[in-house]
Short mmCIF file of N, CA and C and ligand atoms in Angstrom, two decimals:
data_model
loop_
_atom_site.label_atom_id
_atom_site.label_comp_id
_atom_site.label_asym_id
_atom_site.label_seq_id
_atom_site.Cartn_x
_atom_site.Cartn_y
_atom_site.Cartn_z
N UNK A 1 -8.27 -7.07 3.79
CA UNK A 1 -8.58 -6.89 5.19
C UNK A 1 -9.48 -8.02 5.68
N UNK A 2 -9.69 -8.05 7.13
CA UNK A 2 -10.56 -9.21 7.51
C UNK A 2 -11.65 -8.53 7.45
N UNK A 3 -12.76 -9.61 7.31
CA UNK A 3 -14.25 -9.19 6.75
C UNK A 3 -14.59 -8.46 8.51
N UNK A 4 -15.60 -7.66 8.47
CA UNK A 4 -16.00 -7.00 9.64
C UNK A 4 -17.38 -7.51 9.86
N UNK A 5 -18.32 -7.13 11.24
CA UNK A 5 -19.72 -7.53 11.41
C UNK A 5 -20.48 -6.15 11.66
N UNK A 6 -21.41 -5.99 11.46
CA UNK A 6 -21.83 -4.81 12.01
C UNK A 6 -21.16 -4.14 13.61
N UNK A 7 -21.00 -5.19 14.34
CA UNK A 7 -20.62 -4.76 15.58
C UNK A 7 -19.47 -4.10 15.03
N UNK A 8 -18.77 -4.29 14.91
CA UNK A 8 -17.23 -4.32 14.67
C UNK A 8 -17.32 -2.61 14.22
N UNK A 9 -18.13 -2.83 12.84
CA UNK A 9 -18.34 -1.22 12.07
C UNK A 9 -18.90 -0.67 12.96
N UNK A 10 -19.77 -0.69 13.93
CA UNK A 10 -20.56 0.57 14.75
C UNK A 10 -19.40 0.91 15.82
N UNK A 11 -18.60 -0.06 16.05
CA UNK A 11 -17.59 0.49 17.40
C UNK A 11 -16.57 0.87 17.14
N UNK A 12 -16.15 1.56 15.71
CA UNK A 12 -14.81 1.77 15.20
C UNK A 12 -14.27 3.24 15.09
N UNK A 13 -16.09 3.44 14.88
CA UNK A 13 -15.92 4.90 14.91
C UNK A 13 -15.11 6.05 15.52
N UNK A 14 -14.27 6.96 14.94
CA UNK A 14 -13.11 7.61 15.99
C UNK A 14 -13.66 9.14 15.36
N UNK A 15 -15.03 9.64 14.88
CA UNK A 15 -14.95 11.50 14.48
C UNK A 15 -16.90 11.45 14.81
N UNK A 16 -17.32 10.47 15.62
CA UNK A 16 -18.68 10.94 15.58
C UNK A 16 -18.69 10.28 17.22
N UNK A 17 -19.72 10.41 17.46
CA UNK A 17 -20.58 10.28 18.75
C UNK A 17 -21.28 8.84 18.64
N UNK A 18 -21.46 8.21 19.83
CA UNK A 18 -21.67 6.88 19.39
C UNK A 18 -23.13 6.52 18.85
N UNK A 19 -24.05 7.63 19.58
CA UNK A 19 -25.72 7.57 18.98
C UNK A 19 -25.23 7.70 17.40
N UNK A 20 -24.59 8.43 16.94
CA UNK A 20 -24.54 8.90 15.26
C UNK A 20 -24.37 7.34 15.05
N UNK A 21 -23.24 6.91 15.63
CA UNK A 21 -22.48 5.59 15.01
C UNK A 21 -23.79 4.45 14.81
N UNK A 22 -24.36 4.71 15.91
CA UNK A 22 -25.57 3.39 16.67
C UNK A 22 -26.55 3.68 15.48
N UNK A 23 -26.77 4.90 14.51
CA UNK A 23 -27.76 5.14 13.58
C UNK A 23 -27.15 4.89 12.34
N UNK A 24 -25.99 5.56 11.72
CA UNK A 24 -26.02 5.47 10.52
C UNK A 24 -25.72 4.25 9.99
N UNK A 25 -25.93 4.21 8.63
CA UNK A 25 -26.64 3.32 7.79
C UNK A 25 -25.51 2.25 7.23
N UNK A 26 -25.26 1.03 7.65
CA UNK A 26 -24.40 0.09 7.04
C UNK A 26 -24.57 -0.46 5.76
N UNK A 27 -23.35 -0.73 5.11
CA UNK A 27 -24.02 -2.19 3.74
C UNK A 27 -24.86 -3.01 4.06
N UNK A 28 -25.79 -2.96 3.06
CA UNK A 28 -26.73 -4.45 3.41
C UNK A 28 -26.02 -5.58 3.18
N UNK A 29 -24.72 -5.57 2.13
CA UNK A 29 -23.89 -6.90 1.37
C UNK A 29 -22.87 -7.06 2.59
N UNK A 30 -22.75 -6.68 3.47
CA UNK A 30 -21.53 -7.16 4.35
C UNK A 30 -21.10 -8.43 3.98
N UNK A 31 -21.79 -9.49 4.21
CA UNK A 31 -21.34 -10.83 3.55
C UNK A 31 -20.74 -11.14 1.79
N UNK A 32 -20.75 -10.36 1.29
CA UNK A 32 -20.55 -10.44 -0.01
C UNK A 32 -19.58 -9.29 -0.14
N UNK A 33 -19.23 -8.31 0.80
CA UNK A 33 -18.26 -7.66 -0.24
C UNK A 33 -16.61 -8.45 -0.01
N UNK A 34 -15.90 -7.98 -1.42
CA UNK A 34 -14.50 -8.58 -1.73
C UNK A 34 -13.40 -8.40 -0.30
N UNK A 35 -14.06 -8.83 0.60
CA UNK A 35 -13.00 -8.81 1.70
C UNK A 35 -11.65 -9.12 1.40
N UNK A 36 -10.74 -9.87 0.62
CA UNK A 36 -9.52 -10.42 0.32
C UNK A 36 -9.06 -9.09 -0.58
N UNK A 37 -9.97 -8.71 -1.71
CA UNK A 37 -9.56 -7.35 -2.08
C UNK A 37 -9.52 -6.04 -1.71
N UNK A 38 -9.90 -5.84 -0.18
CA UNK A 38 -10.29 -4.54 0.02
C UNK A 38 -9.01 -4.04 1.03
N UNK A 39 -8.81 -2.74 1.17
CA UNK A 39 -7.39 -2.17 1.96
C UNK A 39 -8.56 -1.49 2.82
N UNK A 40 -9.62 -0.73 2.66
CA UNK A 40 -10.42 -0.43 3.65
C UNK A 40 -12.01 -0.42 2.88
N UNK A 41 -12.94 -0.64 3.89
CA UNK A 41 -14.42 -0.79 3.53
C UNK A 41 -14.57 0.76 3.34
N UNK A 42 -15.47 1.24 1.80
CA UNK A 42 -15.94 2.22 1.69
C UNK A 42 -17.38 2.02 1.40
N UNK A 43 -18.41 3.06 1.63
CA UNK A 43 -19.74 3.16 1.46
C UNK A 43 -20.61 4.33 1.52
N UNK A 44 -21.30 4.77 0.69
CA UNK A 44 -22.39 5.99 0.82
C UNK A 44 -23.27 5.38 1.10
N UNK A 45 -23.84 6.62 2.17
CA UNK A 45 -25.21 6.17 2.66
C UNK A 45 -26.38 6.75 1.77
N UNK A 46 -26.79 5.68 1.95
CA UNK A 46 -27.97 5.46 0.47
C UNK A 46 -29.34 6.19 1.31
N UNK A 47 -29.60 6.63 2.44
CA UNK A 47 -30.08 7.66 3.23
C UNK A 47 -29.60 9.16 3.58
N UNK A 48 -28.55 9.01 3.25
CA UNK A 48 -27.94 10.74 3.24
C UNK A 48 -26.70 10.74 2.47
N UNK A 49 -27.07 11.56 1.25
CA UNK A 49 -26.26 11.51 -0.10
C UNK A 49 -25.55 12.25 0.22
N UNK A 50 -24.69 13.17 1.08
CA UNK A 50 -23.73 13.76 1.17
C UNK A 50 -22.79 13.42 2.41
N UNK A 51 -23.23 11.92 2.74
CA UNK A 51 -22.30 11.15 3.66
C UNK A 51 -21.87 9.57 3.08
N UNK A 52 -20.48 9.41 3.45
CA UNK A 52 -20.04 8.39 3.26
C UNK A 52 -19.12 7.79 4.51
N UNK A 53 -18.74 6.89 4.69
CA UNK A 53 -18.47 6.23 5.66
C UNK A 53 -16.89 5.22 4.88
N UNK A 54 -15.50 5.26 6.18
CA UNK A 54 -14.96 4.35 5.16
C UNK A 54 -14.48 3.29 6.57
N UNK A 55 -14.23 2.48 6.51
CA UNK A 55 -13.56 1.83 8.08
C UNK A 55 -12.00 0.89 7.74
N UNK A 56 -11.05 1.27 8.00
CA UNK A 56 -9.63 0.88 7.59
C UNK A 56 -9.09 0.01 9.22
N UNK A 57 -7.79 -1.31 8.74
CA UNK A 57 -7.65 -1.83 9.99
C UNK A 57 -6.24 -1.29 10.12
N UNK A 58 -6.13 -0.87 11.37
CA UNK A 58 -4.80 -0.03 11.82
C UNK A 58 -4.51 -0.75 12.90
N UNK A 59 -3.15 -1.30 13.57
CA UNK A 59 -2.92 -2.28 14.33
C UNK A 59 -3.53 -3.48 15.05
N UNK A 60 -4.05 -3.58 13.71
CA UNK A 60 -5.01 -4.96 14.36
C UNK A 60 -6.86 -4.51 14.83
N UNK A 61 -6.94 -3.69 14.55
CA UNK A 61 -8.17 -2.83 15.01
C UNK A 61 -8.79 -1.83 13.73
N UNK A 62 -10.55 -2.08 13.77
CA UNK A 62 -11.17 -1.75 12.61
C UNK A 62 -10.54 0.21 12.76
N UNK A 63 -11.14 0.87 12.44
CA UNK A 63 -11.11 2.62 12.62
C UNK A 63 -11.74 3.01 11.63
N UNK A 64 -12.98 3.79 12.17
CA UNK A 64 -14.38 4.17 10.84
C UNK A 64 -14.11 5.62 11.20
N UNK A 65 -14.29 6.03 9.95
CA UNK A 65 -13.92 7.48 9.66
C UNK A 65 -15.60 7.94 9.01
N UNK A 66 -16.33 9.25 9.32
CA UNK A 66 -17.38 9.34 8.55
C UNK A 66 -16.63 10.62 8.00
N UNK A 67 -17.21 10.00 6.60
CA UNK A 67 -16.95 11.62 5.55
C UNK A 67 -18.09 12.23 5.20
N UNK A 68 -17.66 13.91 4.33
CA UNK A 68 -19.23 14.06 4.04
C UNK A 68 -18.43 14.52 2.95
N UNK A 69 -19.29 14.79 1.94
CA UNK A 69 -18.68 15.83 0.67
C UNK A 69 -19.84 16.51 -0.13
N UNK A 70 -19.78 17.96 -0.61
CA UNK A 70 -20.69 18.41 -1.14
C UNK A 70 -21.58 17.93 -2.44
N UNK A 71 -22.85 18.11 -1.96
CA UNK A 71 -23.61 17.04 -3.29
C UNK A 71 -23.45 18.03 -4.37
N UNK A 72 -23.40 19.39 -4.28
CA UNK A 72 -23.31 19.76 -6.10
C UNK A 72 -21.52 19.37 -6.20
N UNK A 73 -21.52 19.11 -7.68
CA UNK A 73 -19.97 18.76 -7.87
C UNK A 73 -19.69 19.63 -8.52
N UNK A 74 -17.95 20.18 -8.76
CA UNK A 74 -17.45 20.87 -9.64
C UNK A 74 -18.03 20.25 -11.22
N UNK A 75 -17.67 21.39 -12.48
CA UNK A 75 -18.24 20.97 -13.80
C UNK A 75 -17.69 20.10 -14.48
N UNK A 76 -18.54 19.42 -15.03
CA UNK A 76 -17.95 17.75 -15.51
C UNK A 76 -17.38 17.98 -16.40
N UNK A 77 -17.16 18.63 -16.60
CA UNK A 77 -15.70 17.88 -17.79
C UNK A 77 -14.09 18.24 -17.07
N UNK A 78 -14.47 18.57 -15.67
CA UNK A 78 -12.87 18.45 -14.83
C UNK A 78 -12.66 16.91 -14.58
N UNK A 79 -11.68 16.54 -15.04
CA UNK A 79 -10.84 15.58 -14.45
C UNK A 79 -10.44 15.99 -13.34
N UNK A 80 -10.16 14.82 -12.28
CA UNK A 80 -9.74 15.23 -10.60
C UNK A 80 -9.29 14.14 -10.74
N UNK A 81 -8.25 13.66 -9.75
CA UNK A 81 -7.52 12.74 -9.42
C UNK A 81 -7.59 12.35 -7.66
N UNK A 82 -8.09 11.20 -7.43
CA UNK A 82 -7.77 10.67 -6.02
C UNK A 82 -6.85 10.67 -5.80
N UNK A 83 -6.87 11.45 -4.58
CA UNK A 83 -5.02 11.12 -3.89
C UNK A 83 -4.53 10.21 -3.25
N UNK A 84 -6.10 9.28 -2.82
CA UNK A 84 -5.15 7.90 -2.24
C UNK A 84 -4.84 6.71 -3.09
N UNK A 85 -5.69 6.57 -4.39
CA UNK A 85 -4.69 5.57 -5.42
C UNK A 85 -4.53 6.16 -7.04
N UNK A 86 -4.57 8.01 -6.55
CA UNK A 86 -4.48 8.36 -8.04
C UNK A 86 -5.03 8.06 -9.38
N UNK A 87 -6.29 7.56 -9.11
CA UNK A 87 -6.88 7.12 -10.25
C UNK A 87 -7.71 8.81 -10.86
N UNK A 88 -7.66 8.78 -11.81
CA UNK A 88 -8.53 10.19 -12.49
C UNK A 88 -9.87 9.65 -12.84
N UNK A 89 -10.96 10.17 -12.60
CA UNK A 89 -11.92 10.33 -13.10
C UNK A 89 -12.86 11.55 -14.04
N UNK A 90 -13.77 11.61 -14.34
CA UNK A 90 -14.17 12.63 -14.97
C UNK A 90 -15.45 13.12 -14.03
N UNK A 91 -15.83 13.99 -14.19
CA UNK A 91 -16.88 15.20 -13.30
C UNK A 91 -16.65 14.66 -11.82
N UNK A 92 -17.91 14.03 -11.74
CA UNK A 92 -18.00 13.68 -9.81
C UNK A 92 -17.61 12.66 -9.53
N UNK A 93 -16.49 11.94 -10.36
CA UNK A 93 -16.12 10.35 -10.24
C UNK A 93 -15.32 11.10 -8.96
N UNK A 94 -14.38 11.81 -8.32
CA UNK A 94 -13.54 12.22 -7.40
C UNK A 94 -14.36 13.37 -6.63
N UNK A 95 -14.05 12.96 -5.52
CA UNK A 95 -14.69 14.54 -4.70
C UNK A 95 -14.19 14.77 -3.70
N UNK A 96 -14.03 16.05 -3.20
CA UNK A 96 -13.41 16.07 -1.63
C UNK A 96 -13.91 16.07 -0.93
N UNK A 97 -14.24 14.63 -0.32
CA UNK A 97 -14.42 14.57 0.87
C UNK A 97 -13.50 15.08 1.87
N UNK A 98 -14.55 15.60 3.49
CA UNK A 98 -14.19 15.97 4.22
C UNK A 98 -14.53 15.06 5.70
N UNK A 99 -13.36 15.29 7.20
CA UNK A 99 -13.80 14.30 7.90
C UNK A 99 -13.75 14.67 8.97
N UNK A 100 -14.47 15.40 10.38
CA UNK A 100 -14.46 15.77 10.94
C UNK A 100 -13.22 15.21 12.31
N UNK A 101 -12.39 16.01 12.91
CA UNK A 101 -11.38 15.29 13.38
C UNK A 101 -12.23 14.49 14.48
N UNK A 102 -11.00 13.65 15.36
CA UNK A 102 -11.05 12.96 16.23
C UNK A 102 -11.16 13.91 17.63
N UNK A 103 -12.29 13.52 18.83
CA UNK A 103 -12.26 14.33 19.78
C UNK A 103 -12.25 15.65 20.02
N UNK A 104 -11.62 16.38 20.72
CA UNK A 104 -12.26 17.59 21.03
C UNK A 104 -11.97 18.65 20.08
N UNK A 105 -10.80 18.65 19.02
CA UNK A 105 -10.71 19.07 17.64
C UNK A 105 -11.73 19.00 17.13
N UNK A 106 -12.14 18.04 17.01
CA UNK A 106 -13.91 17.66 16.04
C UNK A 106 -14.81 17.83 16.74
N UNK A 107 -14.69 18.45 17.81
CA UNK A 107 -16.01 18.61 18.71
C UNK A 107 -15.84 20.67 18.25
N UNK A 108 -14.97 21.13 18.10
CA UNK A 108 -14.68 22.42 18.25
C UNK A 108 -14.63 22.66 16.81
N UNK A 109 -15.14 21.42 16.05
CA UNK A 109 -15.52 22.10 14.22
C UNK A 109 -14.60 21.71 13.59
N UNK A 110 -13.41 21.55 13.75
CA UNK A 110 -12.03 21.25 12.70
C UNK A 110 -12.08 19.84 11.84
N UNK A 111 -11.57 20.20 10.42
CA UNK A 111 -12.29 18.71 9.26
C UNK A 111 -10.51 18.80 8.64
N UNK A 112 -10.80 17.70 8.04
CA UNK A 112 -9.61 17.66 7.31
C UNK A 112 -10.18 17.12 6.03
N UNK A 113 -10.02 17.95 4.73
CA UNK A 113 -10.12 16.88 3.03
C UNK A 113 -9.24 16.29 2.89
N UNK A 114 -9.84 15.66 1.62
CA UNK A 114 -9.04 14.93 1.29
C UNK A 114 -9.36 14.08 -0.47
N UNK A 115 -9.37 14.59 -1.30
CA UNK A 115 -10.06 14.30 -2.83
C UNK A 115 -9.99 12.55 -3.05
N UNK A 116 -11.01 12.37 -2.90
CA UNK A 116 -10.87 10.86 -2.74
C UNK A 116 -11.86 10.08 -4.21
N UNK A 117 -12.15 8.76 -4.58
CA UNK A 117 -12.84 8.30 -5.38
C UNK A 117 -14.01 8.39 -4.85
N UNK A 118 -15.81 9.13 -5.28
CA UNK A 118 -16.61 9.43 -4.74
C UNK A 118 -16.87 7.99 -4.41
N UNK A 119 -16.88 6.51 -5.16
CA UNK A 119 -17.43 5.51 -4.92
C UNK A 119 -16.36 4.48 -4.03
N UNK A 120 -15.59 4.93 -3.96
CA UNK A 120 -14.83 4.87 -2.44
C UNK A 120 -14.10 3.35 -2.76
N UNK A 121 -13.86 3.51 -4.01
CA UNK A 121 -13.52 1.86 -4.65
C UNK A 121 -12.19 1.67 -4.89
N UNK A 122 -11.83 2.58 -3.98
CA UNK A 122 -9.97 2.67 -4.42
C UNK A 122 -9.13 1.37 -4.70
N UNK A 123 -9.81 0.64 -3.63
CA UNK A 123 -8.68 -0.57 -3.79
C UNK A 123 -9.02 -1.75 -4.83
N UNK A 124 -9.98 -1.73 -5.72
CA UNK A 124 -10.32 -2.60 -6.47
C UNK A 124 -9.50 -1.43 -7.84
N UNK A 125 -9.86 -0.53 -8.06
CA UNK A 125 -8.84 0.09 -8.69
C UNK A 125 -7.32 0.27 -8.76
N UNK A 126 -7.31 0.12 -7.90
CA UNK A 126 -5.38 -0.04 -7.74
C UNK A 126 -5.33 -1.99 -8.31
N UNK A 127 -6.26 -2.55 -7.87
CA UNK A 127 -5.82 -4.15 -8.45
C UNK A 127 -6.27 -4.67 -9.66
N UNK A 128 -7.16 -3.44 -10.35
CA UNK A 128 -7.40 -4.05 -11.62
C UNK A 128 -8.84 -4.48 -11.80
N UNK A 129 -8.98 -4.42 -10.49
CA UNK A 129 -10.68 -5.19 -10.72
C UNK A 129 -11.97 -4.42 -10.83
N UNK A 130 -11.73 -2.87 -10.82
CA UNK A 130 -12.78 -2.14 -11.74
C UNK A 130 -12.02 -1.24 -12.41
N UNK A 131 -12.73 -0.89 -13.24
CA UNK A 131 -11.96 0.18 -14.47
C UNK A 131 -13.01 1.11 -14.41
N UNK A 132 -12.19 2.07 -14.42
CA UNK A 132 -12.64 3.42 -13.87
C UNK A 132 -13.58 3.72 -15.54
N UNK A 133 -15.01 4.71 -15.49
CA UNK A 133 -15.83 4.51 -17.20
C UNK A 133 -14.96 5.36 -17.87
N UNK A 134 -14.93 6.54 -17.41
CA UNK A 134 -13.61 7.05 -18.72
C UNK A 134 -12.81 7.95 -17.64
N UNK A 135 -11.98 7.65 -17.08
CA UNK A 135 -11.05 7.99 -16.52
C UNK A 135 -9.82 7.09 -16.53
N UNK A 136 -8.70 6.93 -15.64
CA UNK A 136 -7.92 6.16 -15.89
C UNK A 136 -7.03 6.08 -15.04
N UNK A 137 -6.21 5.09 -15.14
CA UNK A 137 -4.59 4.80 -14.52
C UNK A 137 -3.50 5.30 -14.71
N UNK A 138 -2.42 6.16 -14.67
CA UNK A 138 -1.32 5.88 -15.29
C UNK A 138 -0.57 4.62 -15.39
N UNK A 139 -0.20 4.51 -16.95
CA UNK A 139 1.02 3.10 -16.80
C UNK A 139 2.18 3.37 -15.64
N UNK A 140 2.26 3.09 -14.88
CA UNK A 140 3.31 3.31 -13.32
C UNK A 140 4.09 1.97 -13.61
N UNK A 141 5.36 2.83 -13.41
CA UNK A 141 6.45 1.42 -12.96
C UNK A 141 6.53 0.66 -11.90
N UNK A 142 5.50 0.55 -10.72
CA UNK A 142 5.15 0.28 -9.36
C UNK A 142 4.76 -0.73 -10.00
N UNK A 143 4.92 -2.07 -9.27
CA UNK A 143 4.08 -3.18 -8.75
C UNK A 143 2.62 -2.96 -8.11
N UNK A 144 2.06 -3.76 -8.59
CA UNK A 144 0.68 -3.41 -7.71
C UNK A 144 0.85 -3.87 -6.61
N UNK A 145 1.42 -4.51 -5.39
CA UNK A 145 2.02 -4.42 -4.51
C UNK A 145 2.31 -3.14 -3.94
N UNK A 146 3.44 -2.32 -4.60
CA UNK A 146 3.87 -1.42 -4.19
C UNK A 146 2.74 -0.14 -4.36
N UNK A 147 1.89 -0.34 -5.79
CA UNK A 147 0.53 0.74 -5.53
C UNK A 147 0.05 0.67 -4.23
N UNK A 148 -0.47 -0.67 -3.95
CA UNK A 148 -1.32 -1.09 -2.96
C UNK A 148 -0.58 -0.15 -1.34
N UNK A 149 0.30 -0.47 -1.12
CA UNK A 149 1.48 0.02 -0.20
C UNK A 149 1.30 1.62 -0.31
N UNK A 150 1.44 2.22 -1.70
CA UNK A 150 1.26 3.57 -1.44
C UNK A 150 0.05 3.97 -1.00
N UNK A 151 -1.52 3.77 -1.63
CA UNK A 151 -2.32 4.02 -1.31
C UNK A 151 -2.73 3.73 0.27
N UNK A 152 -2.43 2.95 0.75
CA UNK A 152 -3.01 2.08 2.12
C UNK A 152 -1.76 3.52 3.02
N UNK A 153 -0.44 3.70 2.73
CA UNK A 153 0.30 4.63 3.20
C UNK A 153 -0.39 6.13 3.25
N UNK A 154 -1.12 6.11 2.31
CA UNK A 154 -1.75 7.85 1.52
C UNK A 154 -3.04 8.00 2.85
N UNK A 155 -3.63 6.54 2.77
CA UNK A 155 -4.69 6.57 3.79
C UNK A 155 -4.50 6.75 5.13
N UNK A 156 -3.63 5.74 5.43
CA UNK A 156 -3.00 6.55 7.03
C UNK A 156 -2.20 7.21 7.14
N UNK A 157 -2.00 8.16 6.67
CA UNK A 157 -1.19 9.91 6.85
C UNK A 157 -2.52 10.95 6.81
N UNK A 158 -3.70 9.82 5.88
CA UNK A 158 -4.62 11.06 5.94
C UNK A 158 -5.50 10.69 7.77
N UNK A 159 -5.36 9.49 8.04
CA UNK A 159 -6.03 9.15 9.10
C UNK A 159 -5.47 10.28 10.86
N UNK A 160 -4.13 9.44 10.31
CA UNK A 160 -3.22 10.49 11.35
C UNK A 160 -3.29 11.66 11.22
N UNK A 161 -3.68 12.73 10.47
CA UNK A 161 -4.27 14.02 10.73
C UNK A 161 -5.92 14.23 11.47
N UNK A 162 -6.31 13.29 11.57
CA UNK A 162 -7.26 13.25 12.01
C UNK A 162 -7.18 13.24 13.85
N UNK A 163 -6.20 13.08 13.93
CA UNK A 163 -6.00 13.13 16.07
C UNK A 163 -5.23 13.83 15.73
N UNK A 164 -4.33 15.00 14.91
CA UNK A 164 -3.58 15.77 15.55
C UNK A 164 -4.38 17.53 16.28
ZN1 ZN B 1 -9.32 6.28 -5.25
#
């Protein structure tokens, strides 16, 4: 994706209010993260541990989604699997996050989950460039191309529930 600026991340927002947007807490590394490797920016806020933030580009335009997910986790020795690049992890490596919809749906309470990688690193996982500590990949007959394609697909089907 193209690298973003703070501006960019505070105005993308499509499930919060813009004071929320104007407050919560960005990367300090903006300049340093793997922009060429990333399908969308993920991040926990290192001020409120049961929020994370992800911002994906959908026709040419950033779109920040805030998630939250519960800080106690199910018991660690469950394996869970992300559903947007299927990677398994062990205890709280996966969690379901949840994302409050878009507009007056999300104004009237309605969320949508979605079991995602808690460290929101999906797309360096689908390319190889972190390895999950003891969880894993399946050997897939997919191209990482075609991973890449599914996951980035997995993400906007989950996005598009978000305005229905
Ligand atoms: Zn993932």
């Amino acid at each position: 994706m193209r690298s973003l600026t703070e501006q960019d991340i505070r105005n993308s927002f499509i499930n919060c209010s813009k004071g929320e947007a104007k407050r919560l807490s960005l990367p300090r590394d903006l300049g340093e993260r793997p922009w060429d490797d990333l399908d969308f920016l993920g991040w926990r806020d290192p001020g409120a541990p049961d929020r994370s933030y992800l911002v994906v580009e959908r026709d040419g335009r950033p779109v920040g989604v805030t998630l939250r997910f519960p800080s106690s986790q199910r018991g660690f020795l469950h394996r869970s699997m992300c559903s947007l690049c299927l990677t398994t992890h062990p205890g709280g490596g996966v969690s379901l996050m949840t994302a409050r919809k878009a507009g007056v749906a999300g104004r009237e309470g309605n969320s949508v989950g979605l079991y995602m990688c808690t460290d929101l690193a999906c797309s360096l996982y689908v390319r190889g460039k972190k390895v999950p500590e003891s969880g894993g990949r399946f050997e897939e007959s997919l191209t990482m191309e075609e991973q890449i394609a599914r996951a980035t697909g997995n993400l906007s089907a989950f996005l598009d529930k978000l305005y229905v």
